[in-house]
Amino acid sequence: MGLPLKNKELETASAPSEHKRLSSLRRWIRLLLQSKTGTVGLFIVLSVFLVAVFAPWIAPHNPAENNLASMLQPPFWMDGGSTDHILGTDNLGRDIFSRIVYGAQVSLLVGITAVLIAGAIGLVAGIVAGYYGGFIDNVIMRFVDAFLAIPSILMTLVILGIVGPGMLTLILVLGITNWVNYARIVRGEVLSVKERDFVKAANMMGVNDKTIMYRHLAPNIFSSFIVISTLSVATTIISEAALSFLGMGIQPPQISWGGMLSTGRDYLADSWWVATFPGIAITITTLGIIFLGDWLRDVLDPKTNVGRKGG
């Protein structure tokens, strides 16, 4: 008789927690639906993500297959176009729509992975600098100042020129050169949070520094970190496209939107579609991420009520 009673008690105890999670989820959905830009941003981001995941089933053609008999074929609504290549073909007869679909994989992979690397470095550096202050803070911030003194795109070009282009190299370089923005913002948040009573109480109780940084500081700056990371994905995708356009990013036969732009620039006068559609893909994707990041900032920032009013 005692065991069933104990199970009922456990179910009763877990019910408020489950109800709280459902209430929080409903609140987020309500706030998202109230924000037109947030809804549009989420729709775009999810669409691009699904396209990247299901690229082999969405793309009608092999994106790397050459067909010189169909080279520079216009989109299907133009004279000479065909529904077999709805967005036309490039200078080697490759289907542009299929290449855009597969290019989404590269853009998201580079954007998200590079941001994870930059965010991890910046988060640790910012928390350590803000929490300890003094000499450690000065050393870390001087490194930050040194990185900020050189334009990140120039530093990236120099490193890629020395090491050599490639996807793995590009991800590492973008991650290493973009950590400073995280470090500065996280440090500022930590300087504010560490003065609160619960952090001072933890210090007085003898809680070690690692636990304080992990359990007390990191959760309280996580909202700002998420917002920065979301917006940084958009800038990283643009950086990847720019570097690939210059020939220092993703190398053939790997497909990237920036590489497609680079190929199409020589045909803008007569075959504008070769460069235009990859450019549109970059623009729509980055706008979607920015819209979503702006909505997250409005919702998570306690200093503003814009997101709660459906801005």
GROMACS .gro file of C-alpha atoms in nm:
model
  311
    1MET     CA    1   0.000   0.000   0.000
    2GLY     CA    2   0.287   0.235   0.071
    3LEU     CA    3   0.444   0.212  -0.275
    4PRO     CA    4   0.138   0.331  -0.474
    5LEU     CA    5   0.098   0.620  -0.231
    6LYS     CA    6   0.460   0.720  -0.283
    7ASN     CA    7   0.414   0.711  -0.662
    8LYS     CA    8   0.110   0.936  -0.631
    9GLU     CA    9   0.311   1.181  -0.423
   10LEU     CA   10   0.585   1.188  -0.688
   11GLU     CA   11   0.328   1.248  -0.962
   12THR     CA   12   0.172   1.530  -0.760
   13ALA     CA   13   0.516   1.688  -0.702
   14SER     CA   14   0.608   1.672  -1.069
   15ALA     CA   15   0.277   1.818  -1.187
   16PRO     CA   16   0.356   2.184  -1.096
   17SER     CA   17   0.692   2.159  -1.272
   18GLU     CA   18   0.529   2.023  -1.589
   19HIS     CA   19   0.257   2.287  -1.570
   20LYS     CA   20   0.522   2.556  -1.534
   21ARG     CA   21   0.704   2.432  -1.846
   22LEU     CA   22   0.382   2.429  -2.046
   23SER     CA   23   0.295   2.781  -1.928
   24SER     CA   24   0.640   2.904  -2.028
   25LEU     CA   25   0.606   2.741  -2.371
   26ARG     CA   26   0.263   2.896  -2.423
   27ARG     CA   27   0.404   3.236  -2.325
   28TRP     CA   28   0.685   3.207  -2.580
   29ILE     CA   29   0.444   3.101  -2.853
   30ARG     CA   30   0.212   3.390  -2.769
   31LEU     CA   31   0.495   3.642  -2.776
   32LEU     CA   32   0.620   3.500  -3.104
   33LEU     CA   33   0.279   3.519  -3.269
   34GLN     CA   34   0.238   3.877  -3.145
   35SER     CA   35   0.561   3.977  -3.322
   36LYS     CA   36   0.531   3.987  -3.700
   37THR     CA   37   0.906   4.014  -3.753
   38GLY     CA   38   0.972   3.732  -3.505
   39THR     CA   39   0.722   3.504  -3.679
   40VAL     CA   40   0.865   3.582  -4.022
   41GLY     CA   41   1.221   3.533  -3.894
   42LEU     CA   42   1.141   3.197  -3.738
   43PHE     CA   43   0.962   3.083  -4.054
   44ILE     CA   44   1.262   3.177  -4.271
   45VAL     CA   45   1.517   3.017  -4.040
   46LEU     CA   46   1.317   2.695  -4.010
   47SER     CA   47   1.264   2.685  -4.386
   48VAL     CA   48   1.635   2.726  -4.460
   49PHE     CA   49   1.720   2.465  -4.197
   50LEU     CA   50   1.474   2.214  -4.344
   51VAL     CA   51   1.602   2.283  -4.695
   52ALA     CA   52   1.957   2.215  -4.578
   53VAL     CA   53   1.862   1.894  -4.396
   54PHE     CA   54   1.650   1.753  -4.678
   55ALA     CA   55   1.863   1.885  -4.966
   56PRO     CA   56   1.910   1.541  -5.130
   57TRP     CA   57   1.532   1.503  -5.157
   58ILE     CA   58   1.454   1.864  -5.252
   59ALA     CA   59   1.719   1.927  -5.518
   60PRO     CA   60   1.592   1.800  -5.857
   61HIS     CA   61   1.944   1.760  -6.002
   62ASN     CA   62   2.295   1.671  -5.899
   63PRO     CA   63   2.438   2.014  -5.812
   64ALA     CA   64   2.785   1.922  -5.940
   65GLU     CA   65   2.673   1.766  -6.268
   66ASN     CA   66   2.790   1.954  -6.577
   67ASN     CA   67   2.568   1.975  -6.883
   68LEU     CA   68   2.727   2.199  -7.145
   69ALA     CA   69   2.426   2.155  -7.373
   70SER     CA   70   2.215   2.348  -7.117
   71MET     CA   71   2.471   2.609  -7.012
   72LEU     CA   72   2.340   2.956  -6.915
   73GLN     CA   73   1.980   2.851  -6.962
   74PRO     CA   74   1.747   3.124  -6.826
   75PRO     CA   75   1.477   3.071  -6.559
   76PHE     CA   76   1.161   2.891  -6.669
   77TRP     CA   77   0.951   3.208  -6.713
   78MET     CA   78   1.191   3.359  -6.967
   79ASP     CA   79   1.228   3.278  -7.335
   80GLY     CA   80   1.444   2.970  -7.369
   81GLY     CA   81   1.379   2.863  -7.010
   82SER     CA   82   1.256   2.524  -6.897
   83THR     CA   83   1.069   2.390  -6.596
   84ASP     CA   84   1.344   2.129  -6.572
   85HIS     CA   85   1.570   2.412  -6.445
   86ILE     CA   86   1.330   2.651  -6.275
   87LEU     CA   87   1.602   2.907  -6.184
   88GLY     CA   88   1.817   2.840  -6.489
   89THR     CA   89   2.169   2.703  -6.516
   90ASP     CA   90   2.519   2.842  -6.478
   91ASN     CA   91   2.814   2.857  -6.717
   92LEU     CA   92   2.870   2.480  -6.685
   93GLY     CA   93   2.504   2.385  -6.721
   94ARG     CA   94   2.460   2.308  -6.352
   95ASP     CA   95   2.113   2.359  -6.205
   96ILE     CA   96   2.112   2.679  -6.000
   97PHE     CA   97   1.818   2.582  -5.779
   98SER     CA   98   1.989   2.256  -5.679
   99ARG     CA   99   2.312   2.439  -5.604
  100ILE     CA  100   2.130   2.695  -5.387
  101VAL     CA  101   1.963   2.413  -5.194
  102TYR     CA  102   2.297   2.241  -5.126
  103GLY     CA  103   2.463   2.576  -5.058
  104ALA     CA  104   2.231   2.620  -4.760
  105GLN     CA  105   2.409   2.329  -4.591
  106VAL     CA  106   2.747   2.501  -4.614
  107SER     CA  107   2.617   2.841  -4.503
  108LEU     CA  108   2.443   2.703  -4.194
  109LEU     CA  109   2.731   2.470  -4.108
  110VAL     CA  110   2.992   2.747  -4.129
  111GLY     CA  111   2.769   3.006  -3.962
  112ILE     CA  112   2.659   2.795  -3.666
  113THR     CA  113   2.990   2.614  -3.604
  114ALA     CA  114   3.201   2.930  -3.622
  115VAL     CA  115   2.963   3.106  -3.383
  116LEU     CA  116   2.983   2.814  -3.139
  117ILE     CA  117   3.362   2.836  -3.139
  118ALA     CA  118   3.367   3.216  -3.105
  119GLY     CA  119   3.095   3.207  -2.841
  120ALA     CA  120   3.271   2.944  -2.631
  121ILE     CA  121   3.599   3.138  -2.631
  122GLY     CA  122   3.431   3.472  -2.569
  123LEU     CA  123   3.204   3.337  -2.295
  124VAL     CA  124   3.490   3.191  -2.095
  125ALA     CA  125   3.714   3.495  -2.148
  126GLY     CA  126   3.438   3.740  -2.058
  127ILE     CA  127   3.332   3.557  -1.742
  128VAL     CA  128   3.690   3.516  -1.619
  129ALA     CA  129   3.778   3.880  -1.694
  130GLY     CA  130   3.465   4.020  -1.533
  131TYR     CA  131   3.472   3.798  -1.227
  132TYR     CA  132   3.839   3.827  -1.131
  133GLY     CA  133   3.910   4.179  -1.254
  134GLY     CA  134   4.250   4.333  -1.186
  135PHE     CA  135   4.551   4.191  -1.369
  136ILE     CA  136   4.360   3.907  -1.537
  137ASP     CA  137   4.096   4.148  -1.662
  138ASN     CA  138   4.362   4.383  -1.799
  139VAL     CA  139   4.545   4.107  -1.984
  140ILE     CA  140   4.228   3.968  -2.145
  141MET     CA  141   4.097   4.312  -2.238
  142ARG     CA  142   4.431   4.407  -2.398
  143PHE     CA  143   4.398   4.099  -2.617
  144VAL     CA  144   4.048   4.214  -2.704
  145ASP     CA  145   4.175   4.563  -2.791
  146ALA     CA  146   4.447   4.412  -3.009
  147PHE     CA  147   4.193   4.207  -3.203
  148LEU     CA  148   3.961   4.506  -3.240
  149ALA     CA  149   4.244   4.723  -3.372
  150ILE     CA  150   4.261   4.507  -3.686
  151PRO     CA  151   3.951   4.464  -3.907
  152SER     CA  152   3.836   4.104  -3.867
  153ILE     CA  153   3.793   4.049  -4.241
  154LEU     CA  154   4.151   4.164  -4.301
  155MET     CA  155   4.285   3.937  -4.027
  156THR     CA  156   4.084   3.648  -4.169
  157LEU     CA  157   4.221   3.708  -4.519
  158VAL     CA  158   4.579   3.717  -4.391
  159ILE     CA  159   4.541   3.394  -4.194
  160LEU     CA  160   4.368   3.215  -4.481
  161GLY     CA  161   4.637   3.341  -4.717
  162ILE     CA  162   4.905   3.186  -4.495
  163VAL     CA  163   4.730   2.863  -4.396
  164GLY     CA  164   4.530   2.811  -4.714
  165PRO     CA  165   4.154   2.819  -4.779
  166GLY     CA  166   3.915   2.536  -4.695
  167MET     CA  167   3.597   2.473  -4.497
  168LEU     CA  168   3.762   2.357  -4.173
  169THR     CA  169   4.019   2.636  -4.188
  170LEU     CA  170   3.749   2.893  -4.259
  171ILE     CA  171   3.536   2.780  -3.964
  172LEU     CA  172   3.831   2.790  -3.724
  173VAL     CA  173   3.951   3.129  -3.846
  174LEU     CA  174   3.604   3.286  -3.826
  175GLY     CA  175   3.562   3.143  -3.477
  176ILE     CA  176   3.900   3.260  -3.352
  177THR     CA  177   3.874   3.612  -3.497
  178ASN     CA  178   3.519   3.688  -3.378
  179TRP     CA  179   3.532   3.595  -3.009
  180VAL     CA  180   3.612   3.948  -2.894
  181ASN     CA  181   3.257   4.080  -2.928
  182TYR     CA  182   3.131   3.806  -2.697
  183ALA     CA  183   3.407   3.872  -2.446
  184ARG     CA  184   3.332   4.243  -2.420
  185ILE     CA  185   2.956   4.205  -2.376
  186VAL     CA  186   2.981   3.906  -2.140
  187ARG     CA  187   3.241   4.089  -1.927
  188GLY     CA  188   3.007   4.387  -1.892
  189GLU     CA  189   2.719   4.163  -1.787
  190VAL     CA  190   2.937   3.981  -1.533
  191LEU     CA  191   3.057   4.306  -1.378
  192SER     CA  192   2.693   4.387  -1.305
  193VAL     CA  193   2.579   4.041  -1.195
  194LYS     CA  194   2.870   3.973  -0.959
  195GLU     CA  195   2.765   4.269  -0.742
  196ARG     CA  196   2.427   4.112  -0.665
  197ASP     CA  197   2.352   3.971  -0.323
  198PHE     CA  198   2.329   3.604  -0.423
  199VAL     CA  199   2.683   3.612  -0.566
  200LYS     CA  200   2.819   3.788  -0.258
  201ALA     CA  201   2.640   3.535  -0.038
  202ALA     CA  202   2.795   3.248  -0.231
  203ASN     CA  203   3.140   3.404  -0.181
  204MET     CA  204   3.080   3.443   0.192
  205MET     CA  205   2.972   3.078   0.218
  206GLY     CA  206   3.303   2.969   0.065
  207VAL     CA  207   3.167   2.845  -0.267
  208ASN     CA  208   3.457   2.800  -0.508
  209ASP     CA  209   3.501   3.034  -0.802
  210LYS     CA  210   3.433   2.770  -1.065
  211THR     CA  211   3.095   2.688  -0.915
  212ILE     CA  212   3.001   3.055  -0.884
  213MET     CA  213   3.089   3.123  -1.247
  214TYR     CA  214   2.909   2.811  -1.371
  215ARG     CA  215   2.597   2.815  -1.151
  216HIS     CA  216   2.544   3.182  -1.072
  217LEU     CA  217   2.706   3.400  -1.338
  218ALA     CA  218   2.660   3.200  -1.660
  219PRO     CA  219   2.281   3.143  -1.625
  220ASN     CA  220   2.223   3.513  -1.558
  221ILE     CA  221   2.402   3.628  -1.873
  222PHE     CA  222   2.272   3.347  -2.093
  223SER     CA  223   1.991   3.553  -2.246
  224SER     CA  224   2.233   3.819  -2.370
  225PHE     CA  225   2.467   3.548  -2.497
  226ILE     CA  226   2.186   3.383  -2.696
  227VAL     CA  227   2.090   3.712  -2.860
  228ILE     CA  228   2.450   3.791  -2.959
  229SER     CA  229   2.499   3.440  -3.094
  230THR     CA  230   2.183   3.450  -3.304
  231LEU     CA  231   2.275   3.781  -3.466
  232SER     CA  232   2.635   3.665  -3.514
  233VAL     CA  233   2.520   3.371  -3.727
  234ALA     CA  234   2.391   3.621  -3.984
  235THR     CA  235   2.718   3.818  -3.994
  236THR     CA  236   2.919   3.496  -4.013
  237ILE     CA  237   2.717   3.374  -4.311
  238ILE     CA  238   2.785   3.706  -4.485
  239SER     CA  239   3.157   3.679  -4.400
  240GLU     CA  240   3.170   3.326  -4.543
  241ALA     CA  241   2.999   3.444  -4.861
  242ALA     CA  242   3.239   3.738  -4.893
  243LEU     CA  243   3.546   3.522  -4.843
  244SER     CA  244   3.419   3.258  -5.085
  245PHE     CA  245   3.347   3.534  -5.335
  246LEU     CA  246   3.710   3.643  -5.306
  247GLY     CA  247   3.827   3.284  -5.353
  248MET     CA  248   3.954   3.247  -4.995
  249GLY     CA  249   3.661   3.056  -4.849
  250ILE     CA  250   3.484   2.739  -4.958
  251GLN     CA  251   3.665   2.580  -5.249
  252PRO     CA  252   3.514   2.381  -5.541
  253PRO     CA  253   3.375   2.121  -5.570
  254GLN     CA  254   3.206   2.220  -5.242
  255ILE     CA  255   2.910   2.449  -5.306
  256SER     CA  256   2.862   2.783  -5.135
  257TRP     CA  257   2.645   3.082  -5.209
  258GLY     CA  258   2.949   3.309  -5.208
  259GLY     CA  259   3.124   3.086  -5.460
  260MET     CA  260   2.815   3.099  -5.682
  261LEU     CA  261   2.824   3.478  -5.664
  262SER     CA  262   3.188   3.474  -5.764
  263THR     CA  263   3.109   3.255  -6.064
  264GLY     CA  264   2.814   3.467  -6.170
  265ARG     CA  265   2.983   3.807  -6.159
  266ASP     CA  266   3.133   3.748  -6.505
  267TYR     CA  267   2.786   3.689  -6.652
  268LEU     CA  268   2.585   3.970  -6.493
  269ALA     CA  269   2.533   4.155  -6.823
  270ASP     CA  270   2.374   3.867  -7.014
  271SER     CA  271   2.298   3.593  -6.758
  272TRP     CA  272   2.202   3.784  -6.445
  273TRP     CA  273   2.033   3.482  -6.281
  274VAL     CA  274   2.364   3.304  -6.217
  275ALA     CA  275   2.457   3.556  -5.945
  276THR     CA  276   2.120   3.705  -5.856
  277PHE     CA  277   1.949   3.402  -5.702
  278PRO     CA  278   2.240   3.308  -5.469
  279GLY     CA  279   2.246   3.673  -5.362
  280ILE     CA  280   1.873   3.660  -5.286
  281ALA     CA  281   1.927   3.341  -5.084
  282ILE     CA  282   2.195   3.511  -4.875
  283THR     CA  283   1.978   3.819  -4.821
  284ILE     CA  284   1.665   3.628  -4.719
  285THR     CA  285   1.857   3.397  -4.483
  286THR     CA  286   2.043   3.677  -4.306
  287LEU     CA  287   1.727   3.887  -4.277
  288GLY     CA  288   1.542   3.593  -4.123
  289ILE     CA  289   1.816   3.540  -3.866
  290ILE     CA  290   1.827   3.914  -3.787
  291PHE     CA  291   1.448   3.927  -3.744
  292LEU     CA  292   1.461   3.629  -3.509
  293GLY     CA  293   1.754   3.777  -3.317
  294ASP     CA  294   1.576   4.111  -3.276
  295TRP     CA  295   1.269   3.933  -3.140
  296LEU     CA  296   1.480   3.733  -2.896
  297ARG     CA  297   1.650   4.054  -2.780
  298ASP     CA  298   1.314   4.221  -2.718
  299VAL     CA  299   1.177   3.922  -2.527
  300LEU     CA  300   1.485   3.835  -2.323
  301ASP     CA  301   1.604   4.187  -2.242
  302PRO     CA  302   1.444   4.288  -1.911
  303LYS     CA  303   1.502   4.656  -1.991
  304THR     CA  304   1.253   4.657  -2.278
  305ASN     CA  305   0.890   4.558  -2.311
  306VAL     CA  306   0.876   4.577  -2.687
  307GLY     CA  307   0.862   4.200  -2.734
  308ARG     CA  308   0.590   4.166  -2.471
  309LYS     CA  309   0.379   4.415  -2.660
  310GLY     CA  310   0.423   4.234  -2.987
  311GLY     CA  311   0.672   4.475  -3.146
   0.00000   0.00000   0.00000
